Amino acid sequence: MGVAKRTLTSMAINRGSMTLENSSTSSSERSSKSIRVIDIPGNLRIRQRDFNSEKASAKAIIFVIDTAKINEESKDVSDYLYDILREKTYRQQRLPLLIFCNKQDINNDNETIQSIRQLLENELTMKRKTRASSVAVHQGKGESTDDIGRIGKDTFEFSDVKDIQIEFVDGSSLGTEKQSYAKHYDDEEDILSTGDETDADGGANLNKVYDWIEKIWIK
């Protein structure tokens, strides 16, 4: 465990691991599982390069949103999310995707999961329309079969995405700590973490994130 540090946009990949224990079994039969965590830098100029280099190994993605800045950064967040949702590799394996609404403890605008979801859906609707217009200009008229959402529907909704398993949760990187998962430096299965990150290792209100990870890895 460590002391929380000031959040900065990283310039290099961070690597670590988590050890999960199957709490559904008795203590004498309890098994553990180690998963590797890869944190992709948030810097706009380098994140796509690093994301592309690591995406083939991902078994799940946690996409972290800074809810304190979501209104001014919604276009950039949606552009990044759009690329993830269109990724053929993830769609073929029905990759689990968690959209984590971070910093809810300091969210002065009272943005809820539902309002953030609606904001992203509106931005992704505009992104689809822009891309459709570009495709029509370069390839002639016709619907793109590799776009996100429901083909033929004007608006985008996350519920229309069937080939990626999407969930939303909220929380904060500082708050009530859940200590049972804090082990590091093992190498087994991968989680790819993207978006806003923090150097804090302790005091995290991440219970919903841990519950989602348990659900994905411990059947």
mmCIF file of C-alpha atoms in Angstrom:
data_model
loop_
_atom_site.group_PDB
_atom_site.id
_atom_site.type_symbol
_atom_site.label_atom_id
_atom_site.label_comp_id
_atom_site.label_asym_id
_atom_site.label_seq_id
_atom_site.Cartn_x
_atom_site.Cartn_y
_atom_site.Cartn_z
ATOM 1 C CA MET A 1 0.000 0.000 0.000
ATOM 2 C CA GLY A 2 1.195 3.522 -0.581
ATOM 3 C CA VAL A 3 0.416 7.173 -0.006
ATOM 4 C CA ALA A 4 -1.883 8.882 -2.499
ATOM 5 C CA LYS A 5 -0.040 11.156 -4.884
ATOM 6 C CA ARG A 6 -1.157 13.958 -7.148
ATOM 7 C CA THR A 7 -2.807 12.617 -10.323
ATOM 8 C CA LEU A 8 -0.770 13.224 -13.473
ATOM 9 C CA THR A 9 -1.203 12.150 -17.082
ATOM 10 C CA SER A 10 1.361 9.393 -17.492
ATOM 11 C CA MET A 11 3.750 9.170 -20.428
ATOM 12 C CA ALA A 12 4.548 5.459 -20.159
ATOM 13 C CA ILE A 13 2.722 2.181 -19.605
ATOM 14 C CA ASN A 14 2.341 1.126 -15.969
ATOM 15 C CA ARG A 15 2.261 -2.590 -15.163
ATOM 16 C CA GLY A 16 1.125 -4.410 -12.066
ATOM 17 C CA SER A 17 -1.117 -7.257 -10.976
ATOM 18 C CA MET A 18 -3.968 -8.227 -8.697
ATOM 19 C CA THR A 19 -4.525 -11.465 -6.828
ATOM 20 C CA LEU A 20 -8.185 -12.432 -6.515
ATOM 21 C CA GLU A 21 -9.532 -14.925 -4.004
ATOM 22 C CA ASN A 22 -12.680 -16.917 -4.646
ATOM 23 C CA SER A 23 -14.785 -15.878 -1.637
ATOM 24 C CA SER A 24 -17.650 -18.169 -2.665
ATOM 25 C CA THR A 25 -15.795 -21.274 -1.466
ATOM 26 C CA SER A 26 -14.896 -22.309 2.062
ATOM 27 C CA SER A 27 -11.640 -21.032 3.549
ATOM 28 C CA SER A 28 -10.042 -24.480 3.316
ATOM 29 C CA GLU A 29 -10.892 -24.770 -0.385
ATOM 30 C CA ARG A 30 -10.412 -21.122 -1.341
ATOM 31 C CA SER A 31 -8.402 -20.642 -4.524
ATOM 32 C CA SER A 32 -6.655 -17.533 -5.789
ATOM 33 C CA LYS A 33 -6.089 -16.174 -9.265
ATOM 34 C CA SER A 34 -3.566 -13.617 -10.448
ATOM 35 C CA ILE A 35 -4.346 -11.201 -13.263
ATOM 36 C CA ARG A 36 -1.992 -8.762 -14.898
ATOM 37 C CA VAL A 37 -2.994 -5.097 -15.175
ATOM 38 C CA ILE A 38 -1.681 -2.840 -17.942
ATOM 39 C CA ASP A 39 -2.378 0.878 -17.518
ATOM 40 C CA ILE A 40 -2.269 2.753 -20.835
ATOM 41 C CA PRO A 41 -1.026 6.381 -20.686
ATOM 42 C CA GLY A 42 -3.665 9.077 -20.931
ATOM 43 C CA ASN A 43 -1.469 11.350 -23.041
ATOM 44 C CA LEU A 44 -3.286 11.948 -26.323
ATOM 45 C CA ARG A 45 -0.172 11.781 -28.509
ATOM 46 C CA ILE A 46 1.067 8.389 -27.362
ATOM 47 C CA ARG A 47 -1.917 6.479 -25.997
ATOM 48 C CA GLN A 48 -3.070 5.075 -29.356
ATOM 49 C CA ARG A 49 0.386 3.687 -30.085
ATOM 50 C CA ASP A 50 0.579 1.923 -26.731
ATOM 51 C CA PHE A 51 -3.027 0.779 -26.899
ATOM 52 C CA ASN A 52 -2.405 -0.835 -30.297
ATOM 53 C CA SER A 53 0.714 -2.583 -29.017
ATOM 54 C CA GLU A 54 -1.100 -4.126 -26.035
ATOM 55 C CA LYS A 55 -4.639 -4.728 -27.303
ATOM 56 C CA ALA A 56 -4.080 -8.287 -28.536
ATOM 57 C CA SER A 57 -3.387 -9.539 -24.994
ATOM 58 C CA ALA A 58 -6.399 -7.890 -23.329
ATOM 59 C CA LYS A 59 -9.013 -10.127 -21.716
ATOM 60 C CA ALA A 60 -11.073 -7.175 -20.458
ATOM 61 C CA ILE A 61 -10.929 -3.370 -20.455
ATOM 62 C CA ILE A 62 -11.550 -0.843 -17.711
ATOM 63 C CA PHE A 63 -12.121 2.544 -19.340
ATOM 64 C CA VAL A 64 -11.651 5.257 -16.707
ATOM 65 C CA ILE A 65 -13.467 8.585 -17.025
ATOM 66 C CA ASP A 66 -12.650 11.711 -15.016
ATOM 67 C CA THR A 67 -16.208 12.759 -14.154
ATOM 68 C CA ALA A 68 -14.999 16.083 -12.759
ATOM 69 C CA LYS A 69 -13.958 17.055 -16.312
ATOM 70 C CA ILE A 70 -16.376 15.034 -18.418
ATOM 71 C CA ASN A 71 -18.246 18.021 -19.857
ATOM 72 C CA GLU A 72 -15.155 19.693 -21.294
ATOM 73 C CA GLU A 73 -13.497 16.411 -22.292
ATOM 74 C CA SER A 74 -16.539 14.517 -23.601
ATOM 75 C CA LYS A 75 -15.473 14.673 -27.257
ATOM 76 C CA ASP A 76 -11.987 13.314 -26.584
ATOM 77 C CA VAL A 77 -13.366 10.616 -24.262
ATOM 78 C CA SER A 78 -15.949 9.593 -26.866
ATOM 79 C CA ASP A 79 -13.377 9.484 -29.669
ATOM 80 C CA TYR A 80 -11.229 7.088 -27.642
ATOM 81 C CA LEU A 81 -14.227 5.000 -26.641
ATOM 82 C CA TYR A 82 -15.412 4.856 -30.254
ATOM 83 C CA ASP A 83 -12.113 3.297 -31.325
ATOM 84 C CA ILE A 84 -12.447 0.641 -28.619
ATOM 85 C CA LEU A 85 -16.029 -0.193 -29.552
ATOM 86 C CA ARG A 86 -15.084 -0.554 -33.237
ATOM 87 C CA GLU A 87 -12.085 -2.798 -32.566
ATOM 88 C CA LYS A 88 -12.728 -6.033 -34.481
ATOM 89 C CA THR A 89 -10.660 -8.181 -32.119
ATOM 90 C CA TYR A 90 -12.763 -7.174 -29.129
ATOM 91 C CA ARG A 91 -16.044 -7.607 -30.979
ATOM 92 C CA GLN A 92 -15.149 -11.113 -32.098
ATOM 93 C CA GLN A 93 -14.426 -12.278 -28.542
ATOM 94 C CA ARG A 94 -17.259 -10.285 -26.874
ATOM 95 C CA LEU A 95 -14.734 -8.565 -24.651
ATOM 96 C CA PRO A 96 -15.987 -7.316 -21.255
ATOM 97 C CA LEU A 97 -15.752 -3.500 -21.021
ATOM 98 C CA LEU A 98 -16.223 -1.606 -17.766
ATOM 99 C CA ILE A 99 -16.720 2.158 -18.014
ATOM 100 C CA PHE A 100 -15.617 3.452 -14.623
ATOM 101 C CA CYS A 101 -16.879 6.937 -13.691
ATOM 102 C CA ASN A 102 -14.037 8.092 -11.454
ATOM 103 C CA LYS A 103 -13.837 11.031 -8.989
ATOM 104 C CA GLN A 104 -17.497 10.913 -8.006
ATOM 105 C CA ASP A 105 -16.405 12.098 -4.548
ATOM 106 C CA ILE A 106 -15.405 15.528 -5.950
ATOM 107 C CA ASN A 107 -17.952 15.788 -8.743
ATOM 108 C CA ASN A 108 -19.403 19.227 -8.026
ATOM 109 C CA ASP A 109 -21.693 19.138 -11.066
ATOM 110 C CA ASN A 110 -23.531 16.114 -9.628
ATOM 111 C CA GLU A 111 -23.081 14.083 -12.793
ATOM 112 C CA THR A 112 -24.633 10.651 -12.399
ATOM 113 C CA ILE A 113 -23.867 7.456 -14.280
ATOM 114 C CA GLN A 114 -27.050 7.971 -16.279
ATOM 115 C CA SER A 115 -26.215 11.570 -17.257
ATOM 116 C CA ILE A 116 -22.653 10.597 -18.207
ATOM 117 C CA ARG A 117 -23.966 7.662 -20.218
ATOM 118 C CA GLN A 118 -26.393 9.951 -22.056
ATOM 119 C CA LEU A 119 -23.654 12.506 -22.741
ATOM 120 C CA LEU A 120 -21.411 9.814 -24.235
ATOM 121 C CA GLU A 121 -24.274 8.400 -26.299
ATOM 122 C CA ASN A 122 -24.925 11.857 -27.755
ATOM 123 C CA GLU A 123 -21.242 12.319 -28.611
ATOM 124 C CA LEU A 124 -21.007 8.837 -30.139
ATOM 125 C CA THR A 125 -24.127 9.518 -32.211
ATOM 126 C CA MET A 126 -22.387 12.567 -33.692
ATOM 127 C CA LYS A 127 -19.217 10.521 -34.255
ATOM 128 C CA ARG A 128 -21.182 7.870 -36.170
ATOM 129 C CA LYS A 129 -22.830 10.503 -38.354
ATOM 130 C CA THR A 130 -19.495 12.154 -39.129
ATOM 131 C CA ARG A 131 -17.918 8.823 -40.035
ATOM 132 C CA ALA A 132 -20.923 7.787 -42.140
ATOM 133 C CA SER A 133 -20.675 11.021 -44.130
ATOM 134 C CA SER A 134 -16.961 10.474 -44.688
ATOM 135 C CA VAL A 135 -17.489 6.878 -45.822
ATOM 136 C CA ALA A 136 -20.260 7.978 -48.197
ATOM 137 C CA VAL A 137 -17.997 10.583 -49.793
ATOM 138 C CA HIS A 138 -15.093 8.170 -50.319
ATOM 139 C CA GLN A 139 -16.924 4.906 -51.028
ATOM 140 C CA GLY A 140 -20.329 5.960 -52.271
ATOM 141 C CA LYS A 141 -23.645 5.597 -50.503
ATOM 142 C CA GLY A 142 -24.433 2.585 -48.376
ATOM 143 C CA GLU A 143 -24.504 1.617 -44.729
ATOM 144 C CA SER A 144 -21.273 0.671 -43.004
ATOM 145 C CA THR A 145 -21.473 -2.794 -41.441
ATOM 146 C CA ASP A 146 -18.501 -2.264 -39.132
ATOM 147 C CA ASP A 147 -19.841 0.757 -37.237
ATOM 148 C CA ILE A 148 -20.967 0.680 -33.619
ATOM 149 C CA GLY A 149 -24.552 0.402 -32.450
ATOM 150 C CA ARG A 150 -27.565 -0.722 -34.431
ATOM 151 C CA ILE A 151 -27.314 -0.490 -38.217
ATOM 152 C CA GLY A 152 -29.971 1.809 -39.651
ATOM 153 C CA LYS A 153 -30.680 3.531 -36.330
ATOM 154 C CA ASP A 154 -29.930 7.268 -36.250
ATOM 155 C CA THR A 155 -28.956 7.427 -32.600
ATOM 156 C CA PHE A 156 -26.370 5.422 -30.670
ATOM 157 C CA GLU A 157 -27.201 3.668 -27.408
ATOM 158 C CA PHE A 158 -24.890 1.435 -25.406
ATOM 159 C CA SER A 159 -27.707 -1.088 -25.065
ATOM 160 C CA ASP A 160 -27.552 -1.636 -28.844
ATOM 161 C CA VAL A 161 -23.972 -2.948 -28.635
ATOM 162 C CA LYS A 162 -24.264 -6.740 -28.568
ATOM 163 C CA ASP A 163 -20.717 -7.852 -29.399
ATOM 164 C CA ILE A 164 -18.991 -6.146 -26.434
ATOM 165 C CA GLN A 165 -20.178 -6.633 -22.842
ATOM 166 C CA ILE A 166 -20.520 -3.070 -21.504
ATOM 167 C CA GLU A 167 -21.172 -2.055 -17.903
ATOM 168 C CA PHE A 168 -21.008 1.292 -16.067
ATOM 169 C CA VAL A 169 -19.997 1.780 -12.420
ATOM 170 C CA ASP A 170 -19.050 4.813 -10.345
ATOM 171 C CA GLY A 171 -16.563 5.366 -7.545
ATOM 172 C CA SER A 172 -13.391 7.255 -6.786
ATOM 173 C CA SER A 173 -9.674 6.615 -6.650
ATOM 174 C CA LEU A 174 -9.636 7.983 -3.102
ATOM 175 C CA GLY A 175 -12.157 6.953 -0.462
ATOM 176 C CA THR A 176 -13.033 3.721 1.334
ATOM 177 C CA GLU A 177 -10.289 1.197 0.834
ATOM 178 C CA LYS A 178 -10.842 -2.455 -0.023
ATOM 179 C CA GLN A 179 -7.553 -4.107 0.924
ATOM 180 C CA SER A 180 -8.016 -7.757 0.020
ATOM 181 C CA TYR A 181 -6.873 -7.338 -3.599
ATOM 182 C CA ALA A 182 -3.696 -5.349 -3.063
ATOM 183 C CA LYS A 183 -0.900 -7.665 -4.248
ATOM 184 C CA HIS A 184 1.474 -6.822 -7.060
ATOM 185 C CA TYR A 185 3.964 -8.055 -9.591
ATOM 186 C CA ASP A 186 2.509 -11.382 -10.700
ATOM 187 C CA ASP A 187 2.079 -12.230 -14.389
ATOM 188 C CA GLU A 188 -0.858 -14.229 -15.653
ATOM 189 C CA GLU A 189 -3.984 -12.937 -17.391
ATOM 190 C CA ASP A 190 -4.391 -9.376 -18.623
ATOM 191 C CA ILE A 191 -6.667 -6.436 -17.977
ATOM 192 C CA LEU A 192 -6.142 -3.386 -20.172
ATOM 193 C CA SER A 193 -6.878 -0.164 -18.255
ATOM 194 C CA THR A 194 -7.338 3.027 -20.283
ATOM 195 C CA GLY A 195 -8.235 6.638 -19.681
ATOM 196 C CA ASP A 196 -7.621 8.732 -16.549
ATOM 197 C CA GLU A 197 -5.318 7.193 -13.962
ATOM 198 C CA THR A 198 -3.924 7.857 -10.495
ATOM 199 C CA ASP A 199 -0.737 6.919 -8.649
ATOM 200 C CA ALA A 200 -2.711 6.260 -5.476
ATOM 201 C CA ASP A 201 -2.567 2.644 -4.307
ATOM 202 C CA GLY A 202 -4.526 2.970 -1.083
ATOM 203 C CA GLY A 203 -7.741 4.496 0.189
ATOM 204 C CA ALA A 204 -9.600 3.703 -3.021
ATOM 205 C CA ASN A 205 -13.390 3.480 -3.238
ATOM 206 C CA LEU A 206 -13.253 0.840 -5.944
ATOM 207 C CA ASN A 207 -15.575 -1.814 -4.558
ATOM 208 C CA LYS A 208 -17.756 -1.889 -7.673
ATOM 209 C CA VAL A 209 -14.682 -2.251 -9.870
ATOM 210 C CA TYR A 210 -13.405 -5.177 -7.796
ATOM 211 C CA ASP A 211 -16.839 -6.797 -7.867
ATOM 212 C CA TRP A 212 -16.868 -6.558 -11.672
ATOM 213 C CA ILE A 213 -13.380 -8.060 -11.924
ATOM 214 C CA GLU A 214 -14.421 -10.908 -9.618
ATOM 215 C CA LYS A 215 -17.452 -11.577 -11.801
ATOM 216 C CA ILE A 216 -15.313 -11.690 -14.967
ATOM 217 C CA TRP A 217 -12.492 -13.898 -13.661
ATOM 218 C CA ILE A 218 -13.969 -15.989 -10.879
ATOM 219 C CA LYS A 219 -16.890 -18.020 -12.168
#
